[in-house]
Amino acid sequence: MTQTARFPTTLTRSPKPRQPDSALAFGKTFTDHMFLMDYEEGKGWHDPRIVPYGPLSMDPATTVLHYAQAVFDGLKAYRGADGTIRLFRAQRHAERLGKSCAGLCIPPIPADLVRQSFEAIVGVDHDWVPRTEGTSLYIRPTVIATDVMLGVHPSHSYTYFVICSPVGAYYKEGVKPVRILATDTHVRAVQGGLGESKAAANYAASLSAQQEAERQGFTQVLWLDGVERRWIDEVGTMNIMMKIGDEVVTPPLAGTILDGVTRNSILTLLRDWGHNVSERRVSIEEVMQAGREGKLTEMWGTGTAAVVSPVGELGYKGDRISIGNGGTGELTQKLYDSIIGIQYGRLPDAHGWMSTVPVPVEA
Ligand SMILES: *Cc1c(COP(=O)(O)O)cnc(C)c1O
């Protein structure tokens, strides 16, 4: 399982200048190399390789540019205090990329190969994994349809690439709550649609609601289901959880939301700790009511970028409630500290979530 594949590698002749860790933002600078692999019908996935980071050249009629047949994933490599570089749940991310592919008629890449591609690219660019507490190397695997044609049907050829970006600490001044707006005018996904896939198109579909939320002074959108417009789905590009009384509630994986790796990890920790956890439908009315009665004590989003993102205020149809006292709840903070502790190798990894990236020895 931890066997590392070797891929043909062409090293760059012009390494890029580095930024200090303190100047790192999210996804603005990229490492020196990238992982590439091609698919053709009849030939399957072939020619995995590592090459210098650079532009992909494409015919303007390439399928992905017109019909968004594209999926991606996102995970991070963390450098521990001992210098060891670790990936968080790489195999699960690799498996999810396969599921996302299936949702868009893209031939899935074997999960072991995807995981090996993460290890290989981080191994080659290991010196790019930043060293300051809270920083990490964000890994972005992506699959795009590369047939040159304007007919609408699944492409016969694809490109898989993995790029990496050194990112700064998400919370530079401590965990900070966000204000979210439940939208009753926009919909992210419906059952039978793309909601379960990490599809580029889902992000395009989210932009105008996000812009509207920001215009009204909120940070993110709380998505409701597309049919009755009352069941809570997700928040922005994160899964959502809340503490109502002594119950921790999160919407079930029922076809419209993404099976978040952070969501799964947090549910696992909560169950380990003996919390009362429910994956069940929860309506916006129930949450607003619980908020007014003082029973909604904590609410947080979960995702790779932030780990947890506490919600301090919730707006819906002109009403606003504040959650907790607008700060970070006790359980939210404990979850954050626990996951971060595991990721940086400070806390025991009871579930075997971390894998070490072997750093290639220069010949
Ligand atoms: C990526 C993503 C998440 C979070 O998933 P993680 O695996 O925890 O990073 C949640 N919702 C959506 C829509 C996403 O795209």
Tab-separated table of C-alpha atoms and ligand atoms in Angstrom:
chain	number	residue	atom	x	y	z
A	1	MET	CA	0.000	0.000	0.000
A	2	THR	CA	2.891	2.390	0.687
A	3	GLN	CA	4.901	1.148	-2.262
A	4	THR	CA	6.016	4.134	-4.306
A	5	ALA	CA	5.928	4.099	-8.059
A	6	ARG	CA	8.629	5.842	-10.041
A	7	PHE	CA	7.530	7.923	-12.969
A	8	PRO	CA	9.620	9.289	-15.838
A	9	THR	CA	10.737	12.713	-14.671
A	10	THR	CA	12.039	15.740	-16.549
A	11	LEU	CA	13.414	18.272	-14.113
A	12	THR	CA	13.143	21.993	-14.736
A	13	ARG	CA	16.243	23.920	-15.791
A	14	SER	CA	14.905	27.161	-14.408
A	15	PRO	CA	13.640	26.747	-10.839
A	16	LYS	CA	11.345	29.585	-9.789
A	17	PRO	CA	12.167	32.104	-7.091
A	18	ARG	CA	10.469	31.385	-3.745
A	19	GLN	CA	8.329	33.624	-1.610
A	20	PRO	CA	8.778	33.769	2.145
A	21	ASP	CA	6.130	31.687	3.984
A	22	SER	CA	4.600	34.874	5.382
A	23	ALA	CA	3.738	36.101	1.848
A	24	LEU	CA	1.903	32.937	0.756
A	25	ALA	CA	-1.737	33.326	-0.274
A	26	PHE	CA	-4.075	30.584	-1.553
A	27	GLY	CA	-3.401	29.130	-5.000
A	28	LYS	CA	-1.425	31.973	-6.526
A	29	THR	CA	2.024	30.445	-6.861
A	30	PHE	CA	2.861	26.980	-8.090
A	31	THR	CA	5.794	24.618	-7.712
A	32	ASP	CA	8.418	23.788	-10.343
A	33	HIS	CA	6.829	20.577	-11.649
A	34	MET	CA	3.537	18.938	-12.500
A	35	PHE	CA	2.278	15.416	-13.008
A	36	LEU	CA	0.700	14.547	-16.375
A	37	MET	CA	-1.049	11.476	-17.782
A	38	ASP	CA	-3.163	10.888	-20.892
A	39	TYR	CA	-6.158	8.781	-21.795
A	40	GLU	CA	-7.209	7.548	-25.175
A	41	GLU	CA	-9.974	5.114	-25.967
A	42	GLY	CA	-8.516	1.668	-26.591
A	43	LYS	CA	-5.267	2.615	-24.901
A	44	GLY	CA	-6.568	3.558	-21.461
A	45	TRP	CA	-4.666	5.792	-19.060
A	46	HIS	CA	-1.040	5.902	-20.156
A	47	ASP	CA	2.217	7.815	-20.150
A	48	PRO	CA	2.288	9.047	-16.530
A	49	ARG	CA	5.178	11.511	-16.145
A	50	ILE	CA	6.517	14.465	-14.209
A	51	VAL	CA	7.518	17.504	-16.231
A	52	PRO	CA	8.366	21.165	-15.560
A	53	TYR	CA	5.277	23.198	-14.593
A	54	GLY	CA	3.926	25.049	-17.595
A	55	PRO	CA	0.978	25.875	-19.871
A	56	LEU	CA	-1.169	23.208	-21.516
A	57	SER	CA	-1.695	23.936	-25.163
A	58	MET	CA	-5.209	23.325	-26.456
A	59	ASP	CA	-7.239	23.648	-29.620
A	60	PRO	CA	-10.041	26.216	-29.083
A	61	ALA	CA	-12.578	23.487	-29.918
A	62	THR	CA	-11.429	21.243	-27.032
A	63	THR	CA	-14.471	19.733	-25.279
A	64	VAL	CA	-13.655	20.875	-21.756
A	65	LEU	CA	-13.608	24.535	-22.813
A	66	HIS	CA	-17.174	24.310	-24.095
A	67	TYR	CA	-19.030	21.726	-22.035
A	68	ALA	CA	-17.130	21.635	-18.717
A	69	GLN	CA	-16.417	17.916	-18.723
A	70	ALA	CA	-13.909	18.322	-15.906
A	71	VAL	CA	-13.447	17.154	-12.321
A	72	PHE	CA	-10.874	17.906	-9.667
A	73	ASP	CA	-9.968	17.206	-6.074
A	74	GLY	CA	-7.921	18.980	-3.424
A	75	LEU	CA	-5.746	17.817	-0.548
A	76	LYS	CA	-2.698	18.988	1.328
A	77	ALA	CA	0.817	17.940	2.290
A	78	TYR	CA	1.957	19.088	5.741
A	79	ARG	CA	5.485	19.378	7.063
A	80	GLY	CA	5.726	18.317	10.693
A	81	ALA	CA	8.053	19.827	13.257
A	82	ASP	CA	10.401	16.866	12.632
A	83	GLY	CA	10.576	17.783	8.913
A	84	THR	CA	8.502	14.753	7.814
A	85	ILE	CA	6.046	15.489	5.007
A	86	ARG	CA	2.647	13.846	5.381
A	87	LEU	CA	-0.514	13.629	3.259
A	88	PHE	CA	-3.944	13.577	4.919
A	89	ARG	CA	-6.146	10.686	3.719
A	90	ALA	CA	-4.568	10.568	0.259
A	91	GLN	CA	-6.195	7.256	-0.642
A	92	ARG	CA	-9.665	8.572	0.163
A	93	HIS	CA	-9.082	11.655	-1.971
A	94	ALA	CA	-7.847	9.395	-4.789
A	95	GLU	CA	-10.970	7.236	-4.526
A	96	ARG	CA	-13.189	10.302	-4.553
A	97	LEU	CA	-11.581	11.548	-7.759
A	98	GLY	CA	-12.639	8.220	-9.294
A	99	LYS	CA	-16.229	8.754	-8.143
A	100	SER	CA	-16.233	12.285	-9.511
A	101	CYS	CA	-14.973	10.932	-12.848
A	102	ALA	CA	-17.782	8.361	-12.955
A	103	GLY	CA	-20.367	11.130	-12.471
A	104	LEU	CA	-19.183	12.888	-15.640
A	105	CYS	CA	-18.574	9.817	-17.865
A	106	ILE	CA	-14.798	10.179	-17.461
A	107	PRO	CA	-12.926	6.852	-17.355
A	108	PRO	CA	-11.816	6.584	-13.709
A	109	ILE	CA	-8.102	6.454	-12.897
A	110	PRO	CA	-7.142	3.601	-10.551
A	111	ALA	CA	-7.025	5.074	-7.026
A	112	ASP	CA	-3.608	3.592	-6.258
A	113	LEU	CA	-2.150	5.328	-9.298
A	114	VAL	CA	-3.730	8.639	-8.265
A	115	ARG	CA	-2.323	8.326	-4.753
A	116	GLN	CA	1.104	7.504	-6.187
A	117	SER	CA	0.893	10.585	-8.403
A	118	PHE	CA	0.366	12.734	-5.271
A	119	GLU	CA	3.341	11.150	-3.529
A	120	ALA	CA	5.538	11.443	-6.608
A	121	ILE	CA	4.871	15.116	-7.352
A	122	VAL	CA	5.219	16.138	-3.704
A	123	GLY	CA	8.410	14.063	-3.526
A	124	VAL	CA	9.935	15.890	-6.491
A	125	ASP	CA	8.838	19.309	-5.212
A	126	HIS	CA	9.365	18.465	-1.521
A	127	ASP	CA	11.412	21.576	-0.921
A	128	TRP	CA	8.289	23.626	-1.786
A	129	VAL	CA	6.360	22.316	1.225
A	130	PRO	CA	6.535	25.382	3.467
A	131	ARG	CA	7.981	25.154	6.952
A	132	THR	CA	6.047	27.643	9.067
A	133	GLU	CA	3.311	26.386	11.420
A	134	GLY	CA	-0.076	26.359	9.685
A	135	THR	CA	1.288	26.436	6.122
A	136	SER	CA	0.990	23.522	3.697
A	137	LEU	CA	1.329	22.442	0.086
A	138	TYR	CA	-2.063	22.315	-1.616
A	139	ILE	CA	-2.329	19.522	-4.205
A	140	ARG	CA	-4.798	19.937	-7.065
A	141	PRO	CA	-5.458	16.863	-9.239
A	142	THR	CA	-7.672	17.619	-12.248
A	143	VAL	CA	-9.089	15.671	-15.196
A	144	ILE	CA	-10.184	17.418	-18.392
A	145	ALA	CA	-11.827	16.214	-21.616
A	146	THR	CA	-9.503	16.819	-24.561
A	147	ASP	CA	-11.393	15.709	-27.707
A	148	VAL	CA	-11.449	18.428	-30.336
A	149	MET	CA	-15.116	18.561	-31.306
A	150	LEU	CA	-18.253	20.579	-30.680
A	151	GLY	CA	-20.678	17.645	-30.594
A	152	VAL	CA	-22.112	17.014	-27.153
A	153	HIS	CA	-21.070	13.557	-26.003
A	154	PRO	CA	-18.436	12.140	-23.670
A	155	SER	CA	-14.899	12.799	-24.865
A	156	HIS	CA	-12.741	9.891	-26.074
A	157	SER	CA	-9.532	11.434	-24.726
A	158	TYR	CA	-8.567	13.086	-21.433
A	159	THR	CA	-5.648	14.643	-19.619
A	160	TYR	CA	-4.964	14.171	-15.913
A	161	PHE	CA	-2.691	16.699	-14.281
A	162	VAL	CA	-1.609	17.434	-10.726
A	163	ILE	CA	-0.305	20.856	-9.780
A	164	CYS	CA	0.813	22.025	-6.337
A	165	SER	CA	0.648	25.378	-4.620
A	166	PRO	CA	2.360	26.368	-1.363
A	167	VAL	CA	-0.338	28.008	0.784
A	168	GLY	CA	-0.235	30.190	3.871
A	169	ALA	CA	-2.028	29.486	7.129
A	170	TYR	CA	-5.807	29.732	6.576
A	171	TYR	CA	-6.264	31.426	9.927
A	172	LYS	CA	-3.428	33.856	10.481
A	173	GLU	CA	-4.994	35.419	13.575
A	174	GLY	CA	-6.829	32.463	15.119
A	175	VAL	CA	-9.990	30.730	13.916
A	176	LYS	CA	-12.414	33.393	12.714
A	177	PRO	CA	-16.222	33.030	12.336
A	178	VAL	CA	-18.025	33.798	9.064
A	179	ARG	CA	-21.478	35.207	8.311
A	180	ILE	CA	-23.607	33.118	5.969
A	181	LEU	CA	-26.779	33.735	3.993
A	182	ALA	CA	-29.276	30.947	3.268
A	183	THR	CA	-30.357	31.575	-0.308
A	184	ASP	CA	-33.911	30.951	-1.469
A	185	THR	CA	-33.212	32.261	-4.964
A	186	HIS	CA	-30.264	30.149	-6.136
A	187	VAL	CA	-29.646	26.396	-6.202
A	188	ARG	CA	-26.300	24.583	-6.235
A	189	ALA	CA	-27.314	21.022	-7.068
A	190	VAL	CA	-30.319	18.723	-7.331
A	191	GLN	CA	-30.709	14.983	-6.908
A	192	GLY	CA	-29.624	13.287	-10.111
A	193	GLY	CA	-27.282	16.179	-10.910
A	194	LEU	CA	-23.575	16.764	-10.295
A	195	GLY	CA	-23.690	17.630	-6.581
A	196	GLU	CA	-21.883	14.450	-5.509
A	197	SER	CA	-19.019	15.032	-7.944
A	198	LYS	CA	-16.261	17.572	-7.438
A	199	ALA	CA	-17.072	18.997	-10.852
A	200	ALA	CA	-15.788	22.296	-12.170
A	201	ALA	CA	-19.342	23.067	-13.303
A	202	ASN	CA	-20.625	23.095	-9.692
A	203	TYR	CA	-18.308	25.981	-8.984
A	204	ALA	CA	-19.485	27.932	-12.010
A	205	ALA	CA	-23.050	27.347	-10.777
A	206	SER	CA	-22.207	28.835	-7.374
A	207	LEU	CA	-20.756	32.162	-8.461
A	208	SER	CA	-23.788	34.364	-8.825
A	209	ALA	CA	-25.276	33.340	-5.458
A	210	GLN	CA	-21.905	33.985	-3.812
A	211	GLN	CA	-21.750	37.424	-5.393
A	212	GLU	CA	-25.271	38.201	-4.162
A	213	ALA	CA	-24.410	37.050	-0.602
A	214	GLU	CA	-21.340	39.288	-0.585
A	215	ARG	CA	-23.417	42.206	-1.863
A	216	GLN	CA	-25.643	41.746	1.210
A	217	GLY	CA	-22.635	41.734	3.546
A	218	PHE	CA	-22.275	37.978	4.068
A	219	THR	CA	-19.181	35.833	3.594
A	220	GLN	CA	-20.742	32.692	2.104
A	221	VAL	CA	-23.903	31.054	0.840
A	222	LEU	CA	-25.853	28.406	2.745
A	223	TRP	CA	-27.339	26.157	0.060
A	224	LEU	CA	-30.840	24.754	0.440
A	225	ASP	CA	-32.219	21.800	-1.541
A	226	GLY	CA	-33.460	22.578	-5.028
A	227	VAL	CA	-36.945	21.054	-4.702
A	228	GLU	CA	-38.548	22.291	-1.477
A	229	ARG	CA	-35.932	24.990	-0.858
A	230	ARG	CA	-35.817	24.254	2.839
A	231	TRP	CA	-33.436	21.345	3.538
A	232	ILE	CA	-29.883	22.438	4.244
A	233	ASP	CA	-27.252	21.020	1.849
A	234	GLU	CA	-23.847	22.702	2.195
A	235	VAL	CA	-22.170	26.027	2.905
A	236	GLY	CA	-20.147	27.640	0.108
A	237	THR	CA	-17.795	24.840	-0.936
A	238	MET	CA	-17.827	23.157	2.451
A	239	ASN	CA	-19.999	20.627	4.255
A	240	ILE	CA	-22.063	22.021	7.125
A	241	MET	CA	-22.531	20.822	10.707
A	242	MET	CA	-24.309	22.268	13.729
A	243	LYS	CA	-24.837	21.580	17.387
A	244	ILE	CA	-28.513	21.759	18.393
A	245	GLY	CA	-28.992	20.980	22.070
A	246	ASP	CA	-26.698	18.012	22.653
A	247	GLU	CA	-27.020	16.665	19.094
A	248	VAL	CA	-24.484	17.287	16.335
A	249	VAL	CA	-26.397	17.361	13.051
A	250	THR	CA	-25.170	17.219	9.458
A	251	PRO	CA	-27.114	16.616	6.235
A	252	PRO	CA	-26.932	13.033	4.896
A	253	LEU	CA	-25.051	11.978	1.752
A	254	ALA	CA	-28.194	11.676	-0.334
A	255	GLY	CA	-27.127	12.744	-3.796
A	256	THR	CA	-26.749	16.511	-3.715
A	257	ILE	CA	-23.759	17.094	-1.460
A	258	LEU	CA	-20.101	16.201	-1.656
A	259	ASP	CA	-18.755	13.362	0.503
A	260	GLY	CA	-16.168	15.593	2.176
A	261	VAL	CA	-13.040	13.971	3.555
A	262	THR	CA	-13.006	16.522	6.378
A	263	ARG	CA	-16.709	15.810	7.051
A	264	ASN	CA	-15.985	12.102	7.337
A	265	SER	CA	-12.947	12.699	9.568
A	266	ILE	CA	-14.847	14.990	11.918
A	267	LEU	CA	-17.818	12.614	12.192
A	268	THR	CA	-15.327	9.863	13.048
A	269	LEU	CA	-13.720	11.940	15.813
A	270	LEU	CA	-17.103	12.986	17.225
A	271	ARG	CA	-18.226	9.345	17.390
A	272	ASP	CA	-14.887	8.353	18.978
A	273	TRP	CA	-15.535	10.983	21.635
A	274	GLY	CA	-19.037	9.651	22.312
A	275	HIS	CA	-21.031	12.548	20.896
A	276	ASN	CA	-24.606	12.166	19.751
A	277	VAL	CA	-24.169	12.551	15.959
A	278	SER	CA	-26.983	12.493	13.379
A	279	GLU	CA	-26.693	12.455	9.613
A	280	ARG	CA	-30.232	13.573	8.904
A	281	ARG	CA	-32.207	16.143	6.981
A	282	VAL	CA	-32.318	19.477	8.762
A	283	SER	CA	-34.485	22.355	7.564
A	284	ILE	CA	-33.617	26.035	7.625
A	285	GLU	CA	-36.764	26.658	9.745
A	286	GLU	CA	-35.553	24.183	12.382
A	287	VAL	CA	-32.176	25.892	12.534
A	288	MET	CA	-33.596	29.446	12.708
A	289	GLN	CA	-36.016	28.307	15.441
A	290	ALA	CA	-33.229	26.582	17.416
A	291	GLY	CA	-31.210	29.775	17.045
A	292	ARG	CA	-34.031	31.931	18.424
A	293	GLU	CA	-34.519	29.527	21.350
A	294	GLY	CA	-30.808	29.522	22.177
A	295	LYS	CA	-30.426	25.802	21.345
A	296	LEU	CA	-28.183	26.359	18.328
A	297	THR	CA	-24.887	26.706	20.144
A	298	GLU	CA	-22.384	26.005	17.346
A	299	MET	CA	-22.334	25.785	13.565
A	300	TRP	CA	-19.337	25.189	11.319
A	301	GLY	CA	-18.338	24.354	7.771
A	302	THR	CA	-15.795	21.606	7.037
A	303	GLY	CA	-13.298	21.374	4.170
A	304	THR	CA	-9.652	20.797	3.350
A	305	ALA	CA	-8.745	24.481	3.040
A	306	ALA	CA	-9.968	25.666	6.463
A	307	VAL	CA	-10.551	22.323	8.279
A	308	VAL	CA	-13.406	24.010	10.161
A	309	SER	CA	-14.958	27.392	9.531
A	310	PRO	CA	-17.176	28.533	12.409
A	311	VAL	CA	-20.408	30.328	11.522
A	312	GLY	CA	-21.059	33.359	13.705
A	313	GLU	CA	-24.170	34.662	11.998
A	314	LEU	CA	-26.907	33.189	9.804
A	315	GLY	CA	-29.277	35.184	7.599
A	316	TYR	CA	-32.489	33.937	5.971
A	317	LYS	CA	-35.334	35.908	4.335
A	318	GLY	CA	-34.353	39.150	6.051
A	319	ASP	CA	-33.934	37.537	9.510
A	320	ARG	CA	-30.544	37.264	11.190
A	321	ILE	CA	-29.504	35.123	14.119
A	322	SER	CA	-26.152	35.037	15.805
A	323	ILE	CA	-24.736	31.706	16.858
A	324	GLY	CA	-22.960	31.144	20.141
A	325	ASN	CA	-21.868	34.690	20.857
A	326	GLY	CA	-20.489	35.191	17.382
A	327	GLY	CA	-17.177	33.574	18.381
A	328	THR	CA	-15.712	30.105	17.878
A	329	GLY	CA	-17.533	27.386	19.838
A	330	GLU	CA	-15.778	25.026	22.208
A	331	LEU	CA	-16.432	21.889	20.140
A	332	THR	CA	-15.521	23.654	16.881
A	333	GLN	CA	-12.173	24.698	18.360
A	334	LYS	CA	-11.523	21.210	19.756
A	335	LEU	CA	-12.211	19.631	16.357
A	336	TYR	CA	-9.906	22.110	14.650
A	337	ASP	CA	-7.071	21.533	17.128
A	338	SER	CA	-7.465	17.759	16.890
A	339	ILE	CA	-7.407	17.547	13.076
A	340	ILE	CA	-4.522	20.033	12.771
A	341	GLY	CA	-2.621	18.143	15.457
A	342	ILE	CA	-2.948	14.893	13.501
A	343	GLN	CA	-2.000	16.574	10.208
A	344	TYR	CA	1.228	18.051	11.570
A	345	GLY	CA	2.149	14.834	13.370
A	346	ARG	CA	1.748	16.245	16.894
A	347	LEU	CA	-1.162	13.999	17.900
A	348	PRO	CA	-1.521	10.226	17.533
A	349	ASP	CA	-2.994	9.135	14.200
A	350	ALA	CA	-5.364	6.505	15.581
A	351	HIS	CA	-7.145	5.907	12.246
A	352	GLY	CA	-4.093	5.732	9.991
A	353	TRP	CA	-5.073	8.866	8.077
A	354	MET	CA	-1.567	10.157	7.474
A	355	SER	CA	0.922	8.780	4.965
A	356	THR	CA	4.538	9.844	4.771
A	357	VAL	CA	5.874	11.183	1.479
A	358	PRO	CA	9.177	9.558	0.640
A	359	VAL	CA	11.658	12.220	-0.392
A	360	PRO	CA	13.708	11.034	-3.375
A	361	VAL	CA	17.394	10.615	-2.715
A	362	GLU	CA	19.403	12.446	-5.366
A	363	ALA	CA	21.649	10.009	-7.189
B	1	LIG	C1	-14.327	20.060	-1.792
B	1	LIG	C2	-15.710	20.280	-1.284
B	1	LIG	C3	-16.074	20.045	0.058
B	1	LIG	C4	-15.086	19.679	1.129
B	1	LIG	O1	-14.499	18.444	0.926
B	1	LIG	P1	-13.157	18.060	1.677
B	1	LIG	O2	-12.859	16.703	1.144
B	1	LIG	O3	-13.444	18.052	3.124
B	1	LIG	O4	-12.144	19.082	1.298
B	1	LIG	C5	-17.399	20.203	0.416
B	1	LIG	N1	-18.312	20.600	-0.479
B	1	LIG	C6	-18.004	20.834	-1.771
B	1	LIG	C7	-19.067	21.267	-2.695
B	1	LIG	C8	-16.695	20.693	-2.212
B	1	LIG	O5	-16.408	20.952	-3.488
